[in-house]
Amino acid sequence: MPKSSKKKKDKAADFSKAKLKLGKGKQTASNVIDTSFKARSIALPTQSIAAEKDTAPTTKRRQTLDTLVIHLRHYNATTRRDAIHGLRELLDAHPELINAHLTTLVNSCVRIIGDEDATVRKALLPFFAWLFRQVPRDELIPHSPVLLLFTTSAQTHIFPEIRIDAVRFLDIFLEYIPDVVTEGWAQHGSDGHGRRVLEGYLGILNAGTAFGEGGDAGPVQATSTASVVLSPASKLVVLKSLAAFLDHAVSEIDSAGIVAGEASSATLETPTWYFSSSFSSSSAFEIFDSQLRPASNPSQVSERRHTRSSITKAWYPEISDGNTEDFVGRFDLSRSEIASWSLQELQNVAAAIALLDDNQSDGAGLDTLVTSIAHIARTLHSTLVSTFLDCAPAVFSPSSTPPEIELQMVLVVCRICRSIYGKILQNPLESVHAPETAEADLQVIIAYLSPYFPFTINGSVTARRDIKVEQAFQELNLMFCELSSFLVLSHDRRTTPLHRNHSCHPRSSRSTQKAATRSPSDYRRVERVSEYIVQLLRGETPSGSQKSISRPITPQAYVSLLPTIWSLINVGTSDAPEAAASLFSAVIAHAVKASSTSAVKRHTIDFIGRLVLLDREPQYTGAFKVGRDGEQDAQLEDWLLQLPKTMWELGSTHPATTESIALLLLRLSQRRSRLLHAKAYTSLRSRLTPYFIVKHSVRGQLDGPYSKLPTNSPLRRLILDLVATLASQCRAKMSLDGDEFMSAVNEAVDDTPESRYLSDVTASMSW
């Protein structure tokens, strides 16, 4: 029954009509097609064919230079850091943007030098180091005021991390614009930033930055407000930067008033300032030093050769009718090359002239500069001593390898001492007015260094060697020798007539008498330093260190030891004769053994040549003199007689060294040195013969190295001057060797422009 009723209902539903309900529309049929549609618009404002496309360079993240500059001022530190990285990426790919937008770059980046986020400062440091390499120095200098303004402000920031990073920025500036950073450091109220930079250094180190009520002569007062104790690593950063600052500051103008930086960095010149303490006046020393000063540097030989040959005229006797000399002076600054001078070179000259004018107005010379350095030495003395005493036990421990930070700290302390005390004590005139405490302070520092000298690496033979540590210890030894020489030379200078004339004050006289006496520790130190230098010249390993293969001394080490060698030879002649004699023999033996083409050969000739010339100097007041010791005279004579061989081996490859040898032999002949007796003259002439003509047993007669020198060069005429002088000295008793020598010279000079020059000079010397 239920099934049948359900079937009836299903059949009825197929034919039933749906009833409409209120509120509902008519239902659509199931087969109706939907014809409705929707439309949406797409805006393309940057793809219009009427608009011009933007071709500005962008980074990989589609950021332009203007966008990155705006991001440098963003509130988010990550955005500022990413903007610096983006600038590096953009400018590296498009370097032409640097010069065009340099002002915008500098003005935007300097504001984050003192950024409180460490990652931003860490990103800015390498960016500045890279950017300054791309910008010419003359274009960077106009932006230096704003750079140093924000950097000196960061030096006094409340956070110590920002102060340390400001010092790192100063390291970059000292590498590219050192003279601007140090400008005005010694002058109160100067427009330069050097004074503020120096005060920032002293403030970070908790050192005093001002003097007491007595002015510069009063006690030092600590004015630093820094209360944070620096870690060893941070203190090393500050001391390294301060050492670089002082090194550039004290070398701005040397004792002669010459602007530093004129000489090429690749040329290592032989220093001679240490001889000045043994002369009665500075002018006498200048005249003596100019006797062996070559007219050409190795790096400028080719340039000066053409310049000098074009202006040199043939020499004529003044009484001859053909004399056409007009004696017109040479004015180098009036040449057309003045247009090629850079802006900074002109500023250096102007600064040097202004400083000399200011100082000469009150008759002080460069005493203002030296006095300022003496004040800095007094201020830093306690800091340097305490730093060394803190690091020395760990560095010089015999049972462990020296820590890197402490070792570098000791090196920096010695470098600072060399810069400031060297400038105070090495100048004959300035040291008279310098405070007398400088010598006493240096004596204290050397007393702390002396127990560890010579600084060596202790340990077993099989222990692993560290080249960096060995080089650091050798540098320490060299600096200790230099500091010792400063004391010895300062002691000698106080007893010279020049100092006694200036020391009229009773207090100065008492200090001079006190300084005239040496303690037993001074003599022991002189002997130890002398022994170390002898071992170094012989290539031996210092006593107490690990045994290693002997190696020759480097030119830099030899040049740095010259003041010490001279002070020990000069003073030791009367105070420690045995040590002085041993050192002198080692110096001569090293000079003879050095190869003719070695880099140290020219420095040996410059130094020993001046030792020999001291014999005939009327205003020389030192203790060392040629002729007092027969053994020393024999060694010097052997060294002189091997110089012609050196000239022959050099040929035309090292004209500066050849010129130094020719000048030395010429000056000795002109002054009739006691080393050049009749036998020495004969030997010297015979050894000079192959320099002009070589007679080979198989190949016959060959031209000597003289023919390889450039024609019409001043060096050729200098050698002919030497030939004429030697001929005039031996004219009284001509030997077979002399005839052979002159015939070789005449044959080498024939048919050359120098033939007439030789005949004129020889004739003039025969009158």
PDB file of C-alpha atoms in Angstrom, residues 335-572:
ATOM      1  CA  ARG A 335     110.044  77.799 -15.919  1.00  0.00           C
ATOM      2  CA  SER A 336     106.936  76.769 -17.782  1.00  0.00           C
ATOM      3  CA  GLU A 337     106.617  73.629 -15.654  1.00  0.00           C
ATOM      4  CA  ILE A 338     105.102  75.760 -12.891  1.00  0.00           C
ATOM      5  CA  ALA A 339     101.761  75.291 -14.639  1.00  0.00           C
ATOM      6  CA  SER A 340     101.916  71.566 -13.925  1.00  0.00           C
ATOM      7  CA  TRP A 341     102.097  72.049 -10.155  1.00  0.00           C
ATOM      8  CA  SER A 342      99.083  70.732  -8.291  1.00  0.00           C
ATOM      9  CA  LEU A 343      96.948  72.800  -5.965  1.00  0.00           C
ATOM     10  CA  GLN A 344      98.211  70.972  -2.903  1.00  0.00           C
ATOM     11  CA  GLU A 345     101.865  71.517  -3.860  1.00  0.00           C
ATOM     12  CA  LEU A 346     101.240  75.253  -4.102  1.00  0.00           C
ATOM     13  CA  GLN A 347      99.459  75.181  -0.734  1.00  0.00           C
ATOM     14  CA  ASN A 348     102.399  73.321   0.811  1.00  0.00           C
ATOM     15  CA  VAL A 349     104.829  75.950  -0.438  1.00  0.00           C
ATOM     16  CA  ALA A 350     102.604  78.751   0.836  1.00  0.00           C
ATOM     17  CA  ALA A 351     102.268  77.093   4.243  1.00  0.00           C
ATOM     18  CA  ALA A 352     106.017  76.583   4.490  1.00  0.00           C
ATOM     19  CA  ILE A 353     106.731  80.220   3.594  1.00  0.00           C
ATOM     20  CA  ALA A 354     104.131  81.470   6.072  1.00  0.00           C
ATOM     21  CA  LEU A 355     105.542  79.342   8.867  1.00  0.00           C
ATOM     22  CA  LEU A 356     109.081  80.486   8.157  1.00  0.00           C
ATOM     23  CA  ASP A 357     108.003  84.132   8.025  1.00  0.00           C
ATOM     24  CA  ASP A 358     106.122  83.879  11.318  1.00  0.00           C
ATOM     25  CA  ASN A 359     108.978  82.183  13.084  1.00  0.00           C
ATOM     26  CA  GLN A 360     111.763  84.319  11.630  1.00  0.00           C
ATOM     27  CA  SER A 361     109.970  87.481  12.712  1.00  0.00           C
ATOM     28  CA  ASP A 362     110.867  86.761  16.330  1.00  0.00           C
ATOM     29  CA  GLY A 363     114.173  85.076  15.553  1.00  0.00           C
ATOM     30  CA  ALA A 364     113.007  81.657  16.716  1.00  0.00           C
ATOM     31  CA  GLY A 365     113.491  79.771  13.440  1.00  0.00           C
ATOM     32  CA  LEU A 366     111.342  76.654  13.671  1.00  0.00           C
ATOM     33  CA  ASP A 367     111.434  76.739  17.457  1.00  0.00           C
ATOM     34  CA  THR A 368     107.640  77.053  17.682  1.00  0.00           C
ATOM     35  CA  LEU A 369     107.182  73.704  15.989  1.00  0.00           C
ATOM     36  CA  VAL A 370     109.754  71.982  18.199  1.00  0.00           C
ATOM     37  CA  THR A 371     108.297  73.520  21.352  1.00  0.00           C
ATOM     38  CA  SER A 372     104.857  72.200  20.441  1.00  0.00           C
ATOM     39  CA  ILE A 373     106.307  68.738  19.916  1.00  0.00           C
ATOM     40  CA  ALA A 374     108.009  68.967  23.310  1.00  0.00           C
ATOM     41  CA  HIS A 375     104.665  69.779  24.928  1.00  0.00           C
ATOM     42  CA  ILE A 376     103.087  66.753  23.257  1.00  0.00           C
ATOM     43  CA  ALA A 377     106.001  64.620  24.505  1.00  0.00           C
ATOM     44  CA  ARG A 378     105.401  65.789  28.065  1.00  0.00           C
ATOM     45  CA  THR A 379     101.685  65.093  27.763  1.00  0.00           C
ATOM     46  CA  LEU A 380     102.090  61.598  26.333  1.00  0.00           C
ATOM     47  CA  HIS A 381     105.021  60.512  28.501  1.00  0.00           C
ATOM     48  CA  SER A 382     102.986  58.871  31.263  1.00  0.00           C
ATOM     49  CA  THR A 383     100.661  57.198  28.757  1.00  0.00           C
ATOM     50  CA  LEU A 384     103.551  55.751  26.780  1.00  0.00           C
ATOM     51  CA  VAL A 385     105.354  54.480  29.866  1.00  0.00           C
ATOM     52  CA  SER A 386     102.261  52.873  31.363  1.00  0.00           C
ATOM     53  CA  THR A 387     101.337  51.228  28.067  1.00  0.00           C
ATOM     54  CA  PHE A 388     104.801  49.724  27.689  1.00  0.00           C
ATOM     55  CA  LEU A 389     104.893  48.477  31.274  1.00  0.00           C
ATOM     56  CA  ASP A 390     101.495  46.810  30.818  1.00  0.00           C
ATOM     57  CA  CYS A 391     102.516  44.993  27.620  1.00  0.00           C
ATOM     58  CA  ALA A 392     106.217  44.217  28.180  1.00  0.00           C
ATOM     59  CA  PRO A 393     105.822  41.162  30.475  1.00  0.00           C
ATOM     60  CA  ALA A 394     103.615  39.354  27.951  1.00  0.00           C
ATOM     61  CA  VAL A 395     105.653  40.371  24.896  1.00  0.00           C
ATOM     62  CA  PHE A 396     109.088  39.485  26.244  1.00  0.00           C
ATOM     63  CA  SER A 397     108.113  36.369  28.168  1.00  0.00           C
ATOM     64  CA  PRO A 398     110.695  33.619  27.507  1.00  0.00           C
ATOM     65  CA  SER A 399     108.146  30.813  27.761  1.00  0.00           C
ATOM     66  CA  SER A 400     105.397  31.876  25.360  1.00  0.00           C
ATOM     67  CA  THR A 401     104.803  33.445  21.972  1.00  0.00           C
ATOM     68  CA  PRO A 402     104.172  37.200  22.236  1.00  0.00           C
ATOM     69  CA  PRO A 403     100.477  38.166  21.815  1.00  0.00           C
ATOM     70  CA  GLU A 404      99.743  40.095  18.637  1.00  0.00           C
ATOM     71  CA  ILE A 405      97.978  43.062  20.237  1.00  0.00           C
ATOM     72  CA  GLU A 406     100.558  43.604  22.983  1.00  0.00           C
ATOM     73  CA  LEU A 407     103.442  43.269  20.507  1.00  0.00           C
ATOM     74  CA  GLN A 408     101.917  45.861  18.185  1.00  0.00           C
ATOM     75  CA  MET A 409     101.311  48.117  21.185  1.00  0.00           C
ATOM     76  CA  VAL A 410     105.005  48.080  22.114  1.00  0.00           C
ATOM     77  CA  LEU A 411     105.925  48.803  18.478  1.00  0.00           C
ATOM     78  CA  VAL A 412     103.576  51.786  18.324  1.00  0.00           C
ATOM     79  CA  VAL A 413     104.934  53.208  21.584  1.00  0.00           C
ATOM     80  CA  CYS A 414     108.476  53.100  20.188  1.00  0.00           C
ATOM     81  CA  ARG A 415     107.348  54.691  16.918  1.00  0.00           C
ATOM     82  CA  ILE A 416     105.747  57.582  18.743  1.00  0.00           C
ATOM     83  CA  CYS A 417     108.913  58.072  20.798  1.00  0.00           C
ATOM     84  CA  ARG A 418     111.032  58.063  17.657  1.00  0.00           C
ATOM     85  CA  SER A 419     108.840  60.695  15.992  1.00  0.00           C
ATOM     86  CA  ILE A 420     108.553  63.193  18.827  1.00  0.00           C
ATOM     87  CA  TYR A 421     111.926  62.824  20.577  1.00  0.00           C
ATOM     88  CA  GLY A 422     113.769  62.512  17.280  1.00  0.00           C
ATOM     89  CA  LYS A 423     112.417  65.855  16.097  1.00  0.00           C
ATOM     90  CA  ILE A 424     113.252  67.522  19.416  1.00  0.00           C
ATOM     91  CA  LEU A 425     116.794  66.226  19.835  1.00  0.00           C
ATOM     92  CA  GLN A 426     118.127  65.814  16.305  1.00  0.00           C
ATOM     93  CA  ASN A 427     118.119  69.483  15.265  1.00  0.00           C
ATOM     94  CA  PRO A 428     121.072  71.593  16.403  1.00  0.00           C
ATOM     95  CA  LEU A 429     119.279  74.916  16.717  1.00  0.00           C
ATOM     96  CA  GLU A 430     115.835  73.817  17.787  1.00  0.00           C
ATOM     97  CA  SER A 431     117.107  71.536  20.518  1.00  0.00           C
ATOM     98  CA  VAL A 432     118.690  74.545  22.234  1.00  0.00           C
ATOM     99  CA  HIS A 433     115.267  76.044  22.950  1.00  0.00           C
ATOM    100  CA  ALA A 434     113.442  72.750  23.502  1.00  0.00           C
ATOM    101  CA  PRO A 435     112.507  71.905  27.093  1.00  0.00           C
ATOM    102  CA  GLU A 436     115.257  70.074  28.890  1.00  0.00           C
ATOM    103  CA  THR A 437     112.759  67.535  30.230  1.00  0.00           C
ATOM    104  CA  ALA A 438     112.542  65.882  26.803  1.00  0.00           C
ATOM    105  CA  GLU A 439     115.977  64.322  27.188  1.00  0.00           C
ATOM    106  CA  ALA A 440     115.173  63.191  30.741  1.00  0.00           C
ATOM    107  CA  ASP A 441     111.865  61.663  29.635  1.00  0.00           C
ATOM    108  CA  LEU A 442     113.574  59.764  26.828  1.00  0.00           C
ATOM    109  CA  GLN A 443     116.178  58.545  29.290  1.00  0.00           C
ATOM    110  CA  VAL A 444     113.375  57.068  31.430  1.00  0.00           C
ATOM    111  CA  ILE A 445     111.807  55.277  28.472  1.00  0.00           C
ATOM    112  CA  ILE A 446     115.155  53.837  27.352  1.00  0.00           C
ATOM    113  CA  ALA A 447     115.798  52.662  30.911  1.00  0.00           C
ATOM    114  CA  TYR A 448     112.613  50.578  30.735  1.00  0.00           C
ATOM    115  CA  LEU A 449     113.572  49.215  27.296  1.00  0.00           C
ATOM    116  CA  SER A 450     117.208  48.412  28.088  1.00  0.00           C
ATOM    117  CA  PRO A 451     116.704  45.202  30.132  1.00  0.00           C
ATOM    118  CA  TYR A 452     115.076  43.511  27.130  1.00  0.00           C
ATOM    119  CA  PHE A 453     117.610  44.636  24.487  1.00  0.00           C
ATOM    120  CA  PRO A 454     118.401  43.038  22.112  1.00  0.00           C
ATOM    121  CA  PHE A 455     114.809  41.979  21.570  1.00  0.00           C
ATOM    122  CA  THR A 456     114.915  38.356  20.484  1.00  0.00           C
ATOM    123  CA  ILE A 457     112.599  35.377  20.182  1.00  0.00           C
ATOM    124  CA  ASN A 458     113.572  32.792  22.749  1.00  0.00           C
ATOM    125  CA  GLY A 459     112.756  29.132  22.341  1.00  0.00           C
ATOM    126  CA  SER A 460     114.054  25.827  21.081  1.00  0.00           C
ATOM    127  CA  VAL A 461     115.656  25.405  17.700  1.00  0.00           C
ATOM    128  CA  THR A 462     112.829  23.144  16.529  1.00  0.00           C
ATOM    129  CA  ALA A 463     110.127  25.652  17.465  1.00  0.00           C
ATOM    130  CA  ARG A 464     107.986  27.051  14.663  1.00  0.00           C
ATOM    131  CA  ARG A 465     109.240  30.404  13.390  1.00  0.00           C
ATOM    132  CA  ASP A 466     106.894  33.342  12.891  1.00  0.00           C
ATOM    133  CA  ILE A 467     108.219  35.764  10.259  1.00  0.00           C
ATOM    134  CA  LYS A 468     105.942  38.611  11.377  1.00  0.00           C
ATOM    135  CA  VAL A 469     107.142  38.337  14.962  1.00  0.00           C
ATOM    136  CA  GLU A 470     110.792  38.271  13.829  1.00  0.00           C
ATOM    137  CA  GLN A 471     110.297  41.392  11.722  1.00  0.00           C
ATOM    138  CA  ALA A 472     108.583  43.141  14.618  1.00  0.00           C
ATOM    139  CA  PHE A 473     111.456  42.334  16.982  1.00  0.00           C
ATOM    140  CA  GLN A 474     114.023  43.537  14.431  1.00  0.00           C
ATOM    141  CA  GLU A 475     112.113  46.808  14.053  1.00  0.00           C
ATOM    142  CA  LEU A 476     112.144  47.165  17.827  1.00  0.00           C
ATOM    143  CA  ASN A 477     115.915  46.686  17.871  1.00  0.00           C
ATOM    144  CA  LEU A 478     116.420  49.305  15.168  1.00  0.00           C
ATOM    145  CA  MET A 479     114.205  51.826  16.941  1.00  0.00           C
ATOM    146  CA  PHE A 480     116.018  51.234  20.228  1.00  0.00           C
ATOM    147  CA  CYS A 481     119.313  51.987  18.464  1.00  0.00           C
ATOM    148  CA  GLU A 482     117.834  55.189  17.020  1.00  0.00           C
ATOM    149  CA  LEU A 483     116.521  56.336  20.399  1.00  0.00           C
ATOM    150  CA  SER A 484     119.933  55.672  21.948  1.00  0.00           C
ATOM    151  CA  SER A 485     121.622  57.717  19.240  1.00  0.00           C
ATOM    152  CA  PHE A 486     119.285  60.642  19.978  1.00  0.00           C
ATOM    153  CA  LEU A 487     120.550  60.715  23.551  1.00  0.00           C
ATOM    154  CA  VAL A 488     124.202  60.451  22.547  1.00  0.00           C
ATOM    155  CA  LEU A 489     123.936  63.167  19.888  1.00  0.00           C
ATOM    156  CA  SER A 490     121.994  65.434  22.237  1.00  0.00           C
ATOM    157  CA  HIS A 491     124.724  64.991  24.861  1.00  0.00           C
ATOM    158  CA  ASP A 492     127.410  65.947  22.341  1.00  0.00           C
ATOM    159  CA  ARG A 493     125.435  68.925  21.113  1.00  0.00           C
ATOM    160  CA  ARG A 494     125.266  70.391  24.616  1.00  0.00           C
ATOM    161  CA  THR A 495     129.054  70.534  24.739  1.00  0.00           C
ATOM    162  CA  THR A 496     129.573  72.148  21.306  1.00  0.00           C
ATOM    163  CA  PRO A 497     130.444  75.859  20.949  1.00  0.00           C
ATOM    164  CA  LEU A 498     127.139  76.454  19.195  1.00  0.00           C
ATOM    165  CA  HIS A 499     125.158  75.358  22.249  1.00  0.00           C
ATOM    166  CA  ARG A 500     127.407  77.121  24.712  1.00  0.00           C
ATOM    167  CA  ASN A 501     126.861  80.401  22.857  1.00  0.00           C
ATOM    168  CA  HIS A 502     123.096  80.000  23.217  1.00  0.00           C
ATOM    169  CA  SER A 503     123.154  78.686  26.783  1.00  0.00           C
ATOM    170  CA  CYS A 504     123.817  81.892  28.669  1.00  0.00           C
ATOM    171  CA  HIS A 505     121.289  81.275  31.433  1.00  0.00           C
ATOM    172  CA  PRO A 506     122.770  79.910  34.683  1.00  0.00           C
ATOM    173  CA  ARG A 507     120.161  77.184  34.844  1.00  0.00           C
ATOM    174  CA  SER A 508     121.084  76.081  31.324  1.00  0.00           C
ATOM    175  CA  SER A 509     124.770  76.026  32.277  1.00  0.00           C
ATOM    176  CA  ARG A 510     124.096  73.805  35.278  1.00  0.00           C
ATOM    177  CA  SER A 511     122.033  71.420  33.171  1.00  0.00           C
ATOM    178  CA  THR A 512     124.799  71.292  30.584  1.00  0.00           C
ATOM    179  CA  GLN A 513     127.367  70.364  33.213  1.00  0.00           C
ATOM    180  CA  LYS A 514     125.021  67.721  34.580  1.00  0.00           C
ATOM    181  CA  ALA A 515     124.441  66.292  31.117  1.00  0.00           C
ATOM    182  CA  ALA A 516     128.172  66.200  30.425  1.00  0.00           C
ATOM    183  CA  THR A 517     128.613  63.243  32.772  1.00  0.00           C
ATOM    184  CA  ARG A 518     127.580  59.758  31.697  1.00  0.00           C
ATOM    185  CA  SER A 519     126.538  56.987  34.041  1.00  0.00           C
ATOM    186  CA  PRO A 520     127.953  53.440  33.891  1.00  0.00           C
ATOM    187  CA  SER A 521     124.637  52.234  32.498  1.00  0.00           C
ATOM    188  CA  ASP A 522     125.133  54.550  29.522  1.00  0.00           C
ATOM    189  CA  TYR A 523     128.483  52.951  28.720  1.00  0.00           C
ATOM    190  CA  ARG A 524     127.017  49.460  29.009  1.00  0.00           C
ATOM    191  CA  ARG A 525     124.182  50.421  26.709  1.00  0.00           C
ATOM    192  CA  VAL A 526     126.631  51.818  24.141  1.00  0.00           C
ATOM    193  CA  GLU A 527     128.603  48.573  24.167  1.00  0.00           C
ATOM    194  CA  ARG A 528     125.488  46.423  23.755  1.00  0.00           C
ATOM    195  CA  VAL A 529     124.183  48.538  20.892  1.00  0.00           C
ATOM    196  CA  SER A 530     127.583  48.454  19.205  1.00  0.00           C
ATOM    197  CA  GLU A 531     127.736  44.661  19.528  1.00  0.00           C
ATOM    198  CA  TYR A 532     124.258  44.279  18.045  1.00  0.00           C
ATOM    199  CA  ILE A 533     125.068  46.491  15.027  1.00  0.00           C
ATOM    200  CA  VAL A 534     128.267  44.543  14.355  1.00  0.00           C
ATOM    201  CA  GLN A 535     126.301  41.293  14.322  1.00  0.00           C
ATOM    202  CA  LEU A 536     123.703  42.827  12.023  1.00  0.00           C
ATOM    203  CA  LEU A 537     126.308  44.104   9.549  1.00  0.00           C
ATOM    204  CA  ARG A 538     127.967  40.695   9.457  1.00  0.00           C
ATOM    205  CA  GLY A 539     124.639  38.959   8.863  1.00  0.00           C
ATOM    206  CA  GLU A 540     124.834  37.059  12.147  1.00  0.00           C
ATOM    207  CA  THR A 541     121.942  36.196  14.439  1.00  0.00           C
ATOM    208  CA  PRO A 542     121.810  38.273  17.646  1.00  0.00           C
ATOM    209  CA  SER A 543     122.892  36.412  20.731  1.00  0.00           C
ATOM    210  CA  GLY A 544     120.089  34.757  22.681  1.00  0.00           C
ATOM    211  CA  SER A 545     117.750  34.263  19.722  1.00  0.00           C
ATOM    212  CA  GLN A 546     116.897  31.249  17.635  1.00  0.00           C
ATOM    213  CA  LYS A 547     119.593  30.252  15.177  1.00  0.00           C
ATOM    214  CA  SER A 548     118.740  30.982  11.560  1.00  0.00           C
ATOM    215  CA  ILE A 549     120.391  31.421   8.194  1.00  0.00           C
ATOM    216  CA  SER A 550     122.386  34.652   7.956  1.00  0.00           C
ATOM    217  CA  ARG A 551     120.993  37.249   5.593  1.00  0.00           C
ATOM    218  CA  PRO A 552     122.363  40.648   4.467  1.00  0.00           C
ATOM    219  CA  ILE A 553     121.096  43.845   6.011  1.00  0.00           C
ATOM    220  CA  THR A 554     118.353  45.649   4.118  1.00  0.00           C
ATOM    221  CA  PRO A 555     118.804  49.245   2.850  1.00  0.00           C
ATOM    222  CA  GLN A 556     116.045  50.498   5.175  1.00  0.00           C
ATOM    223  CA  ALA A 557     117.724  48.935   8.195  1.00  0.00           C
ATOM    224  CA  TYR A 558     121.159  50.259   7.187  1.00  0.00           C
ATOM    225  CA  VAL A 559     119.850  53.793   6.706  1.00  0.00           C
ATOM    226  CA  SER A 560     118.040  53.750  10.052  1.00  0.00           C
ATOM    227  CA  LEU A 561     121.255  52.627  11.793  1.00  0.00           C
ATOM    228  CA  LEU A 562     123.469  55.383  10.361  1.00  0.00           C
ATOM    229  CA  PRO A 563     122.758  57.925  13.164  1.00  0.00           C
ATOM    230  CA  THR A 564     123.570  55.256  15.735  1.00  0.00           C
ATOM    231  CA  ILE A 565     126.743  54.171  13.927  1.00  0.00           C
ATOM    232  CA  TRP A 566     127.994  57.750  13.735  1.00  0.00           C
ATOM    233  CA  SER A 567     127.188  58.529  17.367  1.00  0.00           C
ATOM    234  CA  LEU A 568     128.996  55.393  18.560  1.00  0.00           C
ATOM    235  CA  ILE A 569     132.033  55.952  16.331  1.00  0.00           C
ATOM    236  CA  ASN A 570     132.315  59.611  17.250  1.00  0.00           C
ATOM    237  CA  VAL A 571     131.671  59.293  20.983  1.00  0.00           C
ATOM    238  CA  GLY A 572     133.243  55.882  21.380  1.00  0.00           C
TER     239      GLY A 572
END
